[in-house]
Amino acid sequence: MRVRKVVIPVAGWGTRSLPASKNIPKEMLPVYDKPVIQHVVEEAVRAGIRDVVFVTSRNKAVIGDHFDYNLQLEEVLTKAGKAALLRKVRDTAEMIDVIEVRQKKQLGLGHAVLCTRAAVGNEPFAVMVGDDFITGDGAGLEQLVQAAEKYNMPVVGVMEVPADRIDRYGMVKGDEIADGIFRISEMVEKPAVGTTDAKLAIVGRYVLPSDIFDYLDTSEPGHGGELQLTDSLAALAKDRGMLAVRMKGIRFDAGDWVDYLCANIFFGLQDESLRAALREKLQRLALI
Ligand code: G1P
């Protein structure tokens, strides 16, 4: 199984990030010096994927623009002799090829994925939820791609979450067949707290066969009246089997303010030129 394409839905309103996301797509909010979407795309690139299908809506053109050349800016940077910055802005144009698909109505994650049927075609593909990004050596989508290739099965990425937070996620149960690899026996989208003992939460990372489109096409609206990807995955898992892979690394949910702010600090601290000053100021602020 060779995974060449990734679908990244970016059509949502970003209500959790208002008012910052009123006129800027939430995916373009910065986490340190890059927009959230670039962190997500770089995770896909680390997994060996270069073809990115963005599922967009009105006012999201700037996301595609970020992964295109900005020749005027490049000229300004060239004339100013700012070679390092020039490299950075050019790199984003060269890291992926973009296909944009329009989701004309926001009817759920399952619907967003279904919109990409023609763009994906008849081959396995990855899905990444654009709010979540995962960082760390060998962590993130590349773990899923490796597992999908090794076992030749669909896979979803999971992490353990506290019992009082299961109503925010697609939840998964299964038997551990190898270290951190589970054969899925049950999947449910956002169960009410206390209604299942499932502990593994889907963290917005999937590698799927193109058959999933048939399931999505005939699926009924589920949780919240939306077409849920998890419902079609549960049906596919029952018919064909599916694996869950426990993700390594650190996950940030960019739509959650605590995670968003921590992600900014985390990436700022990775930059040697900022680290000492940032630590010193944070320590002083923490005392207030
Ligand atoms: C979506 C999926 C859910 C998954 C989550 C991960 O939910 O439907 O199964 O656990 O992403 O972030 P959303 O957060 O879009 O409501």
Coordinates of C-alpha atoms and ligand atoms in Angstrom, one line a residue:
M1 CA 0.0 0.0 0.0
R2 CA 1.5 3.3 -1.1
V3 CA -0.1 6.5 0.4
R4 CA 0.4 9.5 -1.9
K5 CA -2.4 11.8 -1.0
V6 CA -3.7 13.4 2.1
V7 CA -7.1 15.0 2.6
I8 CA -7.1 18.0 5.0
P9 CA -10.6 19.5 5.7
V10 CA -10.3 23.2 6.3
A11 CA -13.8 24.4 5.6
G12 CA -15.0 24.9 9.2
W13 CA -15.9 28.3 10.8
G14 CA -13.4 28.1 13.6
T15 CA -15.9 29.2 16.3
R16 CA -13.6 28.1 19.1
S17 CA -11.0 30.6 17.9
L18 CA -13.2 33.7 17.6
P19 CA -12.8 36.6 17.4
A20 CA -9.2 35.8 16.1
S21 CA -10.7 33.8 13.3
K22 CA -13.4 36.3 12.2
N23 CA -11.7 37.2 9.0
I24 CA -8.6 34.9 9.0
P25 CA -9.1 31.2 8.6
K26 CA -8.3 29.5 12.0
E27 CA -5.8 27.4 10.1
M28 CA -3.8 30.5 9.4
L29 CA -3.4 31.6 13.0
P30 CA 0.3 31.4 13.8
V31 CA 1.9 28.9 16.1
Y32 CA 5.3 30.6 16.7
D33 CA 6.5 31.6 13.2
K34 CA 4.3 29.3 11.0
P35 CA 0.5 29.1 10.5
V36 CA -1.2 26.1 12.1
I37 CA -1.8 24.6 8.7
Q38 CA 1.9 24.5 7.9
H39 CA 2.7 22.5 11.0
V40 CA 0.0 20.0 9.8
V41 CA 1.3 19.9 6.3
E42 CA 4.9 19.4 7.4
E43 CA 3.7 16.4 9.4
A44 CA 2.3 15.0 6.1
V45 CA 5.5 15.7 4.3
R46 CA 7.5 13.8 7.0
A47 CA 5.2 10.9 6.2
G48 CA 6.4 11.0 2.5
I49 CA 3.2 12.7 1.2
R50 CA 3.3 15.6 -1.3
D51 CA -0.2 15.7 -2.8
V52 CA -2.5 17.6 -0.4
V53 CA -6.3 17.9 -1.0
F54 CA -7.6 20.8 1.0
V55 CA -11.4 20.8 1.5
T56 CA -12.2 24.5 1.5
S57 CA -15.1 26.9 1.8
R58 CA -15.6 30.6 1.2
N59 CA -12.8 32.9 2.5
K60 CA -10.2 30.1 2.7
A61 CA -8.2 31.0 -0.5
V62 CA -5.3 32.3 1.6
I63 CA -4.5 28.7 2.7
G64 CA -3.8 27.6 -0.9
D65 CA -1.9 30.9 -1.4
H66 CA 0.4 30.1 1.5
F67 CA 1.7 27.0 -0.4
D68 CA 2.2 29.0 -3.6
Y69 CA 5.0 31.4 -4.7
N70 CA 4.7 35.1 -3.7
L71 CA 7.0 36.5 -6.4
Q72 CA 6.7 40.1 -5.3
L73 CA 7.7 39.3 -1.7
E74 CA 10.6 37.1 -3.1
E75 CA 11.8 40.0 -5.1
V76 CA 11.8 42.3 -2.1
L77 CA 13.7 39.8 0.0
T78 CA 16.2 39.1 -2.8
K79 CA 17.0 42.8 -3.2
A80 CA 17.3 43.2 0.6
G81 CA 19.8 40.2 0.6
K82 CA 17.6 38.4 3.2
A83 CA 18.5 34.9 1.9
A84 CA 17.3 32.9 5.0
L85 CA 13.9 34.5 4.9
L86 CA 13.7 34.0 1.1
R87 CA 14.4 30.3 1.6
K88 CA 11.6 30.0 4.2
V89 CA 8.9 31.7 2.1
R90 CA 10.0 29.8 -1.0
D91 CA 10.0 26.4 0.8
T92 CA 6.3 26.6 1.6
A93 CA 5.6 26.9 -2.2
E94 CA 7.8 23.9 -2.9
M95 CA 6.9 21.4 -0.2
I96 CA 3.5 20.2 -1.6
D97 CA 1.2 20.1 -4.6
V98 CA -2.2 21.5 -3.8
I99 CA -5.6 20.3 -4.9
E100 CA -8.5 22.4 -3.6
V101 CA -12.0 20.9 -3.4
R102 CA -15.0 23.1 -2.3
Q103 CA -17.3 21.9 0.4
K104 CA -20.3 24.0 -0.3
K105 CA -22.2 23.1 2.9
Q106 CA -20.6 22.2 6.1
L107 CA -22.3 18.9 6.9
G108 CA -19.6 17.2 8.9
L109 CA -16.2 15.6 8.7
G110 CA -17.6 12.6 6.8
H111 CA -19.2 14.9 4.2
A112 CA -15.9 16.9 3.9
V113 CA -14.1 13.6 3.1
L114 CA -16.8 12.5 0.7
C115 CA -16.4 15.8 -1.3
T116 CA -12.8 14.6 -2.2
R117 CA -13.9 11.4 -4.0
A118 CA -13.0 12.5 -7.5
A119 CA -9.8 14.1 -6.4
V120 CA -8.6 11.0 -4.4
G121 CA -9.7 8.4 -7.0
N122 CA -9.2 4.8 -6.5
E123 CA -6.2 4.7 -4.1
P124 CA -5.5 4.6 -0.4
F125 CA -5.2 8.0 1.2
A126 CA -4.6 9.8 4.5
V127 CA -6.9 12.2 6.3
M128 CA -5.7 14.8 8.8
V129 CA -7.9 17.0 10.9
G130 CA -6.4 20.5 10.5
D131 CA -6.9 21.5 14.1
D132 CA -4.7 18.8 15.5
F133 CA -1.0 18.7 15.1
I134 CA 1.5 16.2 16.4
T135 CA 5.1 16.8 16.9
G136 CA 8.1 14.6 18.0
D137 CA 10.6 12.3 16.4
G138 CA 8.9 9.7 14.3
A139 CA 5.5 10.8 15.6
G140 CA 2.4 11.7 13.8
L141 CA 1.1 10.6 10.4
E142 CA 4.3 8.7 9.5
Q143 CA 3.5 6.2 12.2
L144 CA 0.1 5.5 10.6
V145 CA 1.5 5.2 7.1
Q146 CA 4.1 2.7 8.3
A147 CA 1.5 0.6 10.1
A148 CA -0.9 0.7 7.1
E149 CA 1.9 -0.5 4.8
K150 CA 3.0 -3.2 7.2
Y151 CA -0.4 -4.7 8.0
N152 CA -2.1 -3.7 4.7
M153 CA -5.1 -2.5 6.6
P154 CA -6.9 0.8 7.3
V155 CA -5.6 2.6 10.4
V156 CA -6.6 5.4 12.7
G157 CA -4.3 7.3 15.1
V158 CA -5.4 7.2 18.8
M159 CA -4.2 8.6 22.2
E160 CA -5.5 7.8 25.6
V161 CA -7.8 10.5 27.1
P162 CA -9.2 10.9 30.6
A163 CA -12.7 9.4 31.1
D164 CA -14.4 12.8 31.5
R165 CA -13.3 14.0 28.1
I166 CA -14.5 11.1 25.9
D167 CA -17.5 13.1 24.7
R168 CA -15.2 15.3 22.6
Y169 CA -13.8 12.4 20.4
G170 CA -14.4 9.4 18.3
M171 CA -13.7 6.6 20.8
V172 CA -12.2 3.2 20.0
K173 CA -11.9 -0.1 21.7
G174 CA -9.8 -3.1 20.7
D175 CA -7.3 -5.8 21.5
E176 CA -3.6 -4.9 21.5
I177 CA -2.0 -7.2 18.9
A178 CA 1.4 -5.6 19.0
D179 CA 3.0 -2.9 21.0
G180 CA 0.7 0.1 20.5
I181 CA -1.3 -1.6 17.7
F182 CA -5.0 -2.5 18.4
R183 CA -7.4 -4.5 16.3
I184 CA -10.6 -2.4 16.6
S185 CA -13.7 -4.0 18.0
E186 CA -15.8 -0.9 18.7
M187 CA -16.0 2.7 17.5
V188 CA -18.4 5.4 18.5
E189 CA -18.4 9.2 17.8
K190 CA -18.5 11.4 20.9
P191 CA -20.2 9.0 23.4
A192 CA -21.7 10.5 26.6
V193 CA -19.4 10.3 29.6
G194 CA -19.9 7.0 31.4
T195 CA -21.6 5.2 28.5
T196 CA -18.5 3.2 27.3
D197 CA -15.2 2.1 28.8
A198 CA -13.4 2.9 25.6
K199 CA -10.2 4.8 26.5
L200 CA -8.6 5.4 23.1
A201 CA -9.6 8.7 21.4
I202 CA -9.1 9.3 17.6
V203 CA -6.7 12.2 17.2
G204 CA -7.7 13.2 13.7
R205 CA -5.3 11.0 11.7
Y206 CA -6.4 8.2 9.4
V207 CA -5.1 6.0 6.5
L208 CA -8.1 4.7 4.5
P209 CA -8.9 2.7 1.4
S210 CA -11.0 4.4 -1.3
D211 CA -13.9 2.0 -0.4
I212 CA -14.7 4.4 2.4
F213 CA -16.4 6.6 -0.1
D214 CA -19.0 4.0 -0.7
Y215 CA -19.7 3.8 3.0
L216 CA -19.9 7.6 3.3
D217 CA -22.1 7.9 0.3
T218 CA -24.8 5.7 1.9
S219 CA -24.3 6.8 5.5
E220 CA -27.0 8.6 7.5
P221 CA -26.3 11.8 9.6
G222 CA -25.0 10.8 13.1
H223 CA -23.9 12.7 16.2
G224 CA -25.0 16.4 16.0
G225 CA -27.0 15.7 12.8
E226 CA -23.7 15.7 10.8
L227 CA -22.3 13.0 8.5
Q228 CA -19.7 11.5 10.8
L229 CA -16.5 9.9 9.4
T230 CA -16.4 7.7 12.5
D231 CA -19.8 6.0 11.6
S232 CA -18.5 4.9 8.2
L233 CA -15.2 3.8 9.8
A234 CA -17.1 1.6 12.2
A235 CA -19.0 0.0 9.3
L236 CA -15.8 -0.5 7.4
A237 CA -14.0 -1.9 10.5
K238 CA -16.8 -4.5 10.9
D239 CA -16.6 -5.6 7.3
R240 CA -12.9 -5.5 6.7
G241 CA -11.1 -5.0 10.0
M242 CA -9.2 -1.8 11.0
L243 CA -6.3 -1.0 13.3
A244 CA -5.7 1.8 15.8
V245 CA -2.2 3.0 16.4
R246 CA -1.2 4.7 19.6
M247 CA 0.5 7.9 18.5
K248 CA 3.8 8.9 20.0
G249 CA 4.8 12.6 20.5
I250 CA 2.9 15.6 21.7
R251 CA -0.5 16.6 20.3
F252 CA -1.8 20.1 20.3
D253 CA -5.4 21.0 19.5
A254 CA -5.1 24.4 17.9
G255 CA -8.8 25.2 18.6
D256 CA -8.3 24.8 22.4
W257 CA -6.8 28.0 23.8
V258 CA -4.6 26.3 26.4
D259 CA -3.2 23.9 23.8
Y260 CA -2.8 26.8 21.3
L261 CA -0.9 29.0 23.7
C262 CA 1.3 26.1 24.9
A263 CA 2.1 25.2 21.3
N264 CA 3.3 28.7 20.7
I265 CA 5.5 28.6 23.8
F266 CA 6.7 25.0 23.0
F267 CA 7.9 26.0 19.5
G268 CA 9.3 29.3 20.7
L269 CA 11.4 27.4 23.3
Q270 CA 12.8 25.2 20.5
D271 CA 14.4 28.3 19.0
E272 CA 17.8 28.7 20.5
S273 CA 17.8 32.5 19.8
L274 CA 14.6 33.0 21.9
R275 CA 14.9 30.3 24.6
A276 CA 16.7 32.2 27.4
A277 CA 14.7 35.4 27.1
L278 CA 11.4 33.5 26.7
R279 CA 12.0 31.3 29.8
E280 CA 13.0 34.3 31.9
K281 CA 9.9 36.3 31.0
L282 CA 7.6 33.3 31.4
Q283 CA 9.0 32.7 34.9
R284 CA 8.3 36.3 35.8
L285 CA 4.8 36.2 34.4
A286 CA 4.0 32.9 36.1
L287 CA 4.5 34.7 39.5
I288 CA 1.9 37.3 38.7
Ligands
G1P1 C1 -13.3 15.0 14.8 C2 -13.8 13.6 14.6 C3 -13.5 12.8 16.0 C4 -12.1 13.0 16.3 C5 -11.7 14.5 16.4 C6 -10.2 14.6 16.6 O1 -14.2 15.7 15.7 O2 -15.2 13.5 14.3 O3 -13.9 11.5 15.8 O4 -11.9 12.4 17.6 O5 -12.0 15.1 15.2 O6 -9.8 15.9 16.8 P1 -14.3 17.3 15.8 O7 -13.1 17.7 16.7 O8 -14.1 17.8 14.4 O9 -15.6 17.6 16.3

